[in-house]
Amino acid sequence: MSATARAGWLALLAAVTIPHLTVSLGSGGLSVLMPLLQRDLGLSTVQVGVLAGARFTGLIALSIPAAAMVTRLGLRRSVVFLQVGFGLTTAALAAASGPMTALLAVAASSAFFAAVNPATTTAVVVRFPMFMRAQAMNTKQMGVPLGTLLAALILPAVSAIVGWRGAFVVVAGLSLVSAAVTWVLYTEGAGDGAATAVARPQRTTPWGLLRHRPIVMMTALQAIMMGAQVSMLAYLMVFLVGRGVPLGVAAGYMALLQLTGVCGRMLWGVLADHVFDNRRRPALASAVAASMVGVAALAVLPEAAPGWMLASVSVLLGLGLMAYAGMIELVRAELVVPEATAAATGIAYTLGSFGGVAGPPLVGLIAEYHGYPTAWAAIAAALVVAIVLALLVAEPQRATQVGAAVVEAAP
């Protein structure tokens, strides 16, 4: 591969990774700064879960329209538009005067989050060859833990100077800057034939994909994993601070978790492409299993757990709950034809996001009445079901791609 071609691939990879980093910086900031929002806005334990789950309401309502937007606007304009919108709504969160206005601002920002995966997943499928695809998919999804890692590293210090409201203003500004960077980096190039086809006006019927058992299984798996991930991120900082861990130290564990998530996504991609000979299911099942073990470890954590134990649990959670998403995106995308990628992603996030919305309040309710160990154990039990689904889902290499009739050229 020539140096010019390598530079082109890296620029494209950066262009599809940056939107995930931008959105994750804002949503991760909500998790990191949640103890401060709980104090200043007077949030109950259940309200913390409701506010965390509100990040996914847009995915339920708008993932399918967002997929249609991607087909009409094209990939480049879509990834820029969503970052601008996310920045403006994050600025609105900084101005929230109470629980309801904060809830509305977070829900509004989730509308732009709905377009991230349809746009970037389609770009990976149509622009990257098979031998690079798992690594590319996991690398662009790496923006999620990387953004939360940055949130954990910098936002506590920023909030100590300008308050949590000022910290969200900083996040909003960074989102607008990254939109401009993405516009420069994402350029049309060789291999965009499929992308051009996807970018033309389309008439989509994504619900038809649910007639296929593997797509249903992947959607159910995504719902469980999103519920577990969002619940963990919503309550981990509150859980640790409630046990006497200082906010800055707790943020350090969150940063370690996210750093492991960054490395974990690369790990699963390399394993899927090279060690497992392009088979996706072993890597997916391993990531889900690591998630279950990590959450189960939280459930049995001693009251005064030493630092090494908290760090070990953070690593497990990073390898699992913060690193699984790239493999889910890849398996689902490879189960359908390229023209149906955005539609498949839209329907998966529409239904799968119910886990992200309903999970945190339910976990908060369990924690409020039975304590956090019981709440963590409940999540671990749900993840056992997720492991079964990951083991039973069809291997894309051996499955017939579906969805050819799902996307039809508009007359």
Coordinates of C-alpha atoms in Angstrom, one line a residue:
M1 CA 0.0 0.0 0.0
S2 CA 1.4 3.4 -1.0
A3 CA 1.9 6.2 1.5
T4 CA -0.8 8.2 -0.3
A5 CA -3.3 5.4 -0.1
R6 CA -2.5 4.8 3.6
A7 CA -3.0 8.5 4.3
G8 CA -6.3 8.4 2.6
W9 CA -7.5 5.4 4.6
L10 CA -6.3 7.1 7.9
A11 CA -8.1 10.4 7.0
L12 CA -11.3 8.5 6.3
L13 CA -11.0 6.5 9.5
A14 CA -10.5 9.7 11.5
A15 CA -13.6 11.2 9.8
V16 CA -15.9 8.4 10.9
T17 CA -14.3 8.2 14.4
I18 CA -14.5 11.9 15.3
P19 CA -18.3 12.0 15.5
H20 CA -18.4 9.2 18.0
L21 CA -15.7 11.0 20.1
T22 CA -17.7 14.2 20.0
V23 CA -21.0 12.7 21.1
S24 CA -19.3 10.5 23.7
L25 CA -17.5 13.4 25.2
G26 CA -20.9 15.0 25.9
S27 CA -22.7 11.9 27.0
G28 CA -19.7 10.7 29.0
G29 CA -19.5 14.1 30.6
L30 CA -23.0 13.6 31.8
S31 CA -21.9 10.3 33.5
V32 CA -18.7 11.9 35.0
L33 CA -20.4 15.0 36.3
M34 CA -23.7 13.2 37.4
P35 CA -22.9 13.6 41.1
L36 CA -22.7 17.4 40.6
L37 CA -25.9 17.5 38.6
Q38 CA -27.6 15.3 41.2
R39 CA -26.6 17.8 43.9
D40 CA -27.4 21.0 42.1
L41 CA -30.6 19.9 40.4
G42 CA -31.9 17.9 43.4
L43 CA -32.1 14.6 41.5
S44 CA -33.3 11.4 43.2
T45 CA -31.6 8.1 42.5
V46 CA -34.4 7.2 40.0
Q47 CA -34.2 10.6 38.4
V48 CA -30.5 10.0 37.8
G49 CA -31.5 6.9 35.8
V50 CA -34.2 8.8 33.9
L51 CA -31.7 11.6 32.9
A52 CA -29.1 9.0 31.8
G53 CA -31.7 7.1 29.8
A54 CA -32.9 10.3 28.1
R55 CA -29.7 10.2 26.0
F56 CA -31.4 7.3 24.0
T57 CA -34.9 8.6 23.5
G58 CA -33.9 10.1 20.2
L59 CA -32.6 6.8 19.1
I60 CA -36.0 5.2 19.6
A61 CA -37.9 8.0 17.9
L62 CA -35.5 9.0 15.2
S63 CA -33.1 6.2 14.3
I64 CA -35.2 5.2 11.3
P65 CA -35.7 8.8 10.1
A66 CA -32.0 9.4 10.7
A67 CA -31.1 6.5 8.5
A68 CA -33.3 8.0 5.8
M69 CA -31.6 11.3 6.3
V70 CA -28.2 9.6 5.7
T71 CA -29.5 8.3 2.4
R72 CA -30.7 11.7 1.3
L73 CA -27.9 14.0 2.6
G74 CA -25.1 11.7 2.0
L75 CA -22.4 10.5 4.4
R76 CA -20.3 13.6 4.6
R77 CA -23.0 16.1 5.2
S78 CA -24.7 13.8 7.7
V79 CA -21.7 13.4 10.0
V80 CA -21.1 17.2 10.0
F81 CA -24.8 18.1 10.6
L82 CA -25.2 15.7 13.6
Q83 CA -22.1 17.2 15.3
V84 CA -23.4 20.8 14.9
G85 CA -26.8 19.8 16.3
F86 CA -25.3 17.9 19.2
G87 CA -23.1 20.9 20.1
L88 CA -26.1 23.3 20.2
T89 CA -28.2 21.0 22.3
T90 CA -25.3 20.4 24.7
A91 CA -25.1 24.2 25.2
A92 CA -28.8 24.1 26.1
L93 CA -28.0 21.5 28.9
A94 CA -25.5 24.0 30.3
A95 CA -28.4 26.4 30.7
A96 CA -30.8 24.0 32.4
S97 CA -32.6 25.4 35.4
G98 CA -34.0 22.2 36.8
P99 CA -34.6 18.5 36.3
M100 CA -37.2 19.0 33.5
T101 CA -35.2 21.4 31.4
A102 CA -32.1 19.2 31.8
L103 CA -34.2 16.2 30.7
L104 CA -35.4 18.1 27.6
A105 CA -31.9 19.2 26.6
V106 CA -30.5 15.7 26.9
A107 CA -33.4 14.2 24.9
A108 CA -32.9 16.9 22.2
S109 CA -29.2 16.0 22.0
S110 CA -30.1 12.3 21.6
A111 CA -31.9 13.2 18.3
F112 CA -28.5 14.0 16.7
F113 CA -26.9 10.9 18.4
A114 CA -29.4 8.9 16.4
A115 CA -27.7 9.7 13.1
V116 CA -24.1 8.8 14.2
N117 CA -24.2 5.0 13.7
P118 CA -26.3 4.9 10.5
A119 CA -23.8 7.3 8.9
T120 CA -20.5 6.0 10.1
T121 CA -21.4 2.3 9.9
T122 CA -22.5 2.7 6.3
A123 CA -19.3 4.5 5.5
V124 CA -17.2 1.7 6.9
V125 CA -19.1 -1.0 5.0
V126 CA -19.0 0.7 1.6
R127 CA -15.5 2.2 1.8
F128 CA -13.3 -0.5 3.6
P129 CA -12.5 -3.9 2.1
M130 CA -13.3 -7.1 4.1
F131 CA -9.8 -7.6 5.4
M132 CA -9.8 -4.1 7.0
R133 CA -13.4 -3.9 8.0
A134 CA -13.5 -5.3 11.5
Q135 CA -10.5 -3.2 12.6
A136 CA -12.0 -0.1 10.9
M137 CA -15.4 -0.7 12.5
N138 CA -13.9 -1.2 16.0
T139 CA -11.6 1.8 15.5
K140 CA -14.4 4.2 14.7
Q141 CA -16.4 2.8 17.6
M142 CA -13.3 3.4 19.7
G143 CA -14.4 7.1 19.7
V144 CA -17.1 6.2 22.2
P145 CA -14.8 5.1 25.1
L146 CA -12.1 7.6 24.0
G147 CA -14.6 10.5 24.3
T148 CA -15.7 9.3 27.8
L149 CA -12.0 8.9 28.7
L150 CA -11.4 12.5 27.8
A151 CA -14.4 13.5 29.8
A152 CA -13.2 11.6 32.9
L153 CA -9.7 13.1 32.5
I154 CA -10.5 16.8 31.9
L155 CA -14.1 17.6 32.9
P156 CA -13.7 17.3 36.7
A157 CA -10.9 19.8 36.5
V158 CA -12.8 22.0 34.1
S159 CA -15.9 21.9 36.4
A160 CA -13.7 22.8 39.4
I161 CA -12.8 26.0 37.6
V162 CA -16.0 27.0 35.7
G163 CA -18.6 24.6 37.2
W164 CA -20.4 21.8 35.4
R165 CA -22.3 24.3 33.3
G166 CA -19.1 25.8 32.0
A167 CA -17.8 22.3 31.3
F168 CA -20.7 21.5 29.0
V169 CA -20.2 24.8 27.2
V170 CA -16.6 23.7 26.5
V171 CA -18.0 20.4 25.2
A172 CA -20.4 22.2 22.9
G173 CA -17.6 24.3 21.5
L174 CA -15.5 21.3 20.8
S175 CA -18.4 19.7 19.0
L176 CA -18.6 22.6 16.5
V177 CA -14.9 22.5 15.9
S178 CA -14.9 18.8 15.3
A179 CA -17.7 19.2 12.7
A180 CA -15.4 21.5 10.7
V181 CA -12.5 19.0 11.0
T182 CA -14.8 16.2 9.8
W183 CA -15.8 18.2 6.7
V184 CA -12.2 18.5 5.7
L185 CA -11.2 14.9 6.4
Y186 CA -14.1 13.1 4.7
T187 CA -13.7 13.2 1.0
E188 CA -15.2 11.1 -1.8
G189 CA -12.8 8.6 -3.3
A190 CA -12.3 5.3 -4.9
G191 CA -14.8 2.7 -3.6
D192 CA -17.6 5.2 -3.1
G193 CA -19.8 3.6 -5.7
A194 CA -21.9 1.9 -3.0
A195 CA -21.8 5.0 -0.9
T196 CA -23.1 7.0 -3.8
A197 CA -25.9 4.5 -4.3
V198 CA -26.8 4.7 -0.6
A199 CA -26.6 8.5 -0.7
R200 CA -29.3 8.8 -3.5
P201 CA -32.9 9.4 -2.5
Q202 CA -34.3 6.1 -1.3
R203 CA -37.6 4.6 -0.2
T204 CA -36.9 2.4 2.8
T205 CA -39.0 -0.3 4.6
P206 CA -36.6 -1.2 7.4
W207 CA -39.2 -3.1 9.4
G208 CA -39.1 -5.8 6.8
L209 CA -35.7 -6.8 8.1
L210 CA -37.3 -8.0 11.3
R211 CA -38.6 -11.0 9.3
H212 CA -35.1 -12.4 9.6
R213 CA -34.2 -14.2 12.8
P214 CA -30.5 -13.1 12.9
I215 CA -31.5 -9.4 12.7
V216 CA -34.1 -10.0 15.5
M217 CA -31.4 -11.7 17.7
M218 CA -28.9 -8.9 17.1
T219 CA -31.5 -6.3 18.0
A220 CA -32.4 -8.1 21.2
L221 CA -28.7 -8.5 22.0
Q222 CA -28.2 -4.8 21.4
A223 CA -31.1 -3.9 23.7
I224 CA -29.6 -5.9 26.6
M225 CA -26.0 -4.5 26.1
M226 CA -27.2 -0.9 25.8
G227 CA -29.3 -1.3 29.0
A228 CA -26.3 -2.7 30.8
Q229 CA -23.8 -0.2 29.5
V230 CA -25.9 2.9 30.1
S231 CA -26.9 1.7 33.6
M232 CA -23.3 1.1 34.5
L233 CA -22.2 4.5 33.2
A234 CA -25.1 6.2 35.0
Y235 CA -24.5 4.8 38.4
L236 CA -20.8 3.8 38.6
M237 CA -19.6 7.3 39.7
V238 CA -22.5 7.7 42.1
F239 CA -21.8 4.2 43.5
L240 CA -18.2 4.9 44.0
V241 CA -18.6 8.4 45.5
G242 CA -21.4 7.0 47.8
R243 CA -18.8 4.5 49.1
G244 CA -16.4 7.3 50.1
V245 CA -14.2 7.4 46.9
P246 CA -13.4 11.1 46.2
L247 CA -14.8 12.4 42.9
G248 CA -11.4 12.9 41.3
V249 CA -10.3 9.3 42.2
A250 CA -13.6 7.9 41.0
A251 CA -13.1 9.7 37.7
G252 CA -9.7 8.1 37.5
Y253 CA -11.4 4.7 37.6
M254 CA -13.8 5.8 35.0
A255 CA -10.9 7.0 32.9
L256 CA -9.2 3.6 33.3
L257 CA -12.4 1.9 32.2
Q258 CA -12.6 4.0 29.1
L259 CA -8.9 3.6 28.2
T260 CA -9.4 -0.2 28.4
G261 CA -12.5 0.2 26.2
V262 CA -10.4 2.0 23.6
C263 CA -7.8 -0.8 23.7
G264 CA -10.5 -3.5 23.9
R265 CA -12.2 -2.3 20.7
M266 CA -8.9 -2.6 18.8
L267 CA -8.3 -6.0 20.4
W268 CA -11.7 -7.4 19.3
G269 CA -11.2 -6.1 15.8
V270 CA -7.7 -7.6 15.4
L271 CA -9.0 -10.9 16.8
A272 CA -11.9 -11.0 14.4
D273 CA -9.8 -10.1 11.4
H274 CA -6.7 -12.1 12.0
V275 CA -6.8 -14.6 14.9
F276 CA -10.4 -15.9 14.3
D277 CA -9.8 -15.8 10.5
N278 CA -12.5 -13.2 9.7
R279 CA -15.1 -15.0 12.0
R280 CA -17.0 -12.5 14.0
R281 CA -19.0 -14.5 16.5
P282 CA -16.1 -15.6 18.8
A283 CA -15.0 -12.0 19.3
L284 CA -18.6 -10.8 19.9
A285 CA -19.3 -13.6 22.5
S286 CA -16.0 -12.9 24.2
A287 CA -16.8 -9.2 24.6
V288 CA -20.2 -10.0 26.0
A289 CA -18.7 -12.5 28.5
A290 CA -16.2 -9.9 29.7
S291 CA -19.2 -7.6 30.3
M292 CA -21.0 -10.1 32.5
V293 CA -17.9 -10.9 34.5
G294 CA -17.2 -7.2 35.1
V295 CA -20.7 -6.4 36.3
A296 CA -20.8 -9.5 38.5
A297 CA -17.6 -8.4 40.1
L298 CA -19.2 -5.1 41.0
A299 CA -22.0 -7.0 42.7
V300 CA -19.6 -8.8 45.1
L301 CA -17.2 -5.9 45.6
P302 CA -16.3 -5.4 49.3
E303 CA -17.5 -2.3 51.1
A304 CA -14.0 -1.0 51.5
A305 CA -12.5 -2.4 48.3
P306 CA -8.8 -1.7 47.8
G307 CA -7.6 0.3 44.8
W308 CA -6.2 -2.6 42.9
M309 CA -9.6 -4.4 43.1
L310 CA -11.5 -1.3 41.8
A311 CA -8.9 -1.0 39.0
S312 CA -9.3 -4.6 38.0
V313 CA -13.1 -4.3 37.8
S314 CA -12.7 -1.2 35.7
V315 CA -10.5 -3.1 33.3
L316 CA -13.0 -5.9 33.0
L317 CA -15.9 -3.4 32.4
G318 CA -13.8 -1.6 29.8
L319 CA -13.0 -4.8 27.9
G320 CA -16.7 -5.7 27.9
L321 CA -19.3 -3.0 28.2
M322 CA -17.1 -0.3 26.6
A323 CA -15.7 -2.5 23.8
Y324 CA -18.5 -4.7 22.5
A325 CA -20.3 -2.2 20.2
G326 CA -18.0 -2.4 17.3
M327 CA -18.6 -6.2 17.0
I328 CA -22.4 -5.7 17.1
E329 CA -22.2 -3.1 14.5
L330 CA -20.0 -5.3 12.2
V331 CA -22.0 -8.5 12.6
R332 CA -25.3 -6.7 11.9
A333 CA -23.9 -4.8 8.9
E334 CA -22.5 -7.9 7.4
L335 CA -25.7 -9.8 7.8
V336 CA -27.4 -7.4 5.3
V337 CA -26.6 -6.2 1.8
P338 CA -24.6 -2.8 1.8
E339 CA -27.7 -0.9 0.5
A340 CA -29.6 -1.9 3.6
T341 CA -26.9 -1.1 6.1
A342 CA -28.3 2.3 7.2
A343 CA -31.8 0.8 7.5
A344 CA -30.6 -2.1 9.5
T345 CA -28.7 0.2 11.8
G346 CA -31.7 2.5 12.2
I347 CA -34.1 -0.3 13.2
A348 CA -31.6 -1.8 15.6
Y349 CA -31.1 1.5 17.4
T350 CA -34.9 2.2 17.4
L351 CA -35.7 -1.0 19.2
G352 CA -32.4 -1.6 21.0
S353 CA -32.4 1.8 22.6
F354 CA -35.4 0.8 24.7
G355 CA -32.8 -1.0 26.8
G356 CA -30.8 2.2 27.2
V357 CA -33.9 4.2 28.2
A358 CA -35.7 1.6 30.4
G359 CA -32.6 0.0 32.0
P360 CA -31.2 2.8 34.1
P361 CA -34.4 3.8 35.9
L362 CA -35.1 0.1 36.6
V363 CA -31.6 -0.4 38.0
G364 CA -32.0 2.8 40.0
L365 CA -35.3 1.5 41.5
I366 CA -33.6 -1.8 42.5
A367 CA -30.7 0.1 44.0
E368 CA -32.9 2.5 45.9
Y369 CA -34.9 -0.4 47.6
H370 CA -32.4 -3.2 47.6
G371 CA -29.0 -1.7 47.3
Y372 CA -26.4 -1.5 44.5
P373 CA -25.1 -5.0 44.9
T374 CA -28.5 -6.4 44.0
A375 CA -28.8 -4.0 41.1
W376 CA -25.4 -5.0 39.7
A377 CA -26.4 -8.7 40.1
A378 CA -29.6 -8.1 38.1
I379 CA -27.6 -6.6 35.2
A380 CA -25.2 -9.6 35.3
A381 CA -28.2 -11.9 35.0
A382 CA -29.4 -10.1 32.0
L383 CA -26.0 -10.4 30.4
V384 CA -26.1 -14.2 30.8
V385 CA -29.0 -14.0 28.3
A386 CA -26.9 -11.8 26.1
I387 CA -24.1 -14.4 26.0
V388 CA -26.5 -17.0 24.8
L389 CA -27.7 -14.7 22.0
A390 CA -24.1 -14.0 20.9
L391 CA -23.3 -17.7 20.7
L392 CA -26.4 -18.5 18.8
V393 CA -26.5 -15.7 16.2
A394 CA -25.5 -16.6 12.7
E395 CA -21.9 -16.2 11.6
P396 CA -22.0 -13.6 8.8
Q397 CA -19.5 -15.6 6.6
R398 CA -22.0 -18.5 6.6
A399 CA -25.2 -16.6 6.4
T400 CA -27.0 -15.3 3.3
Q401 CA -27.2 -11.5 3.3
V402 CA -30.7 -10.1 3.5
G403 CA -32.3 -6.8 2.7
A404 CA -32.0 -6.5 -1.1
A405 CA -35.7 -5.6 -1.3
V406 CA -35.6 -3.3 1.7
V407 CA -34.1 -0.4 -0.1
E408 CA -35.6 0.6 -3.5
A409 CA -34.7 3.5 -5.8
A410 CA -37.3 6.2 -5.6
P411 CA -39.3 6.7 -8.8

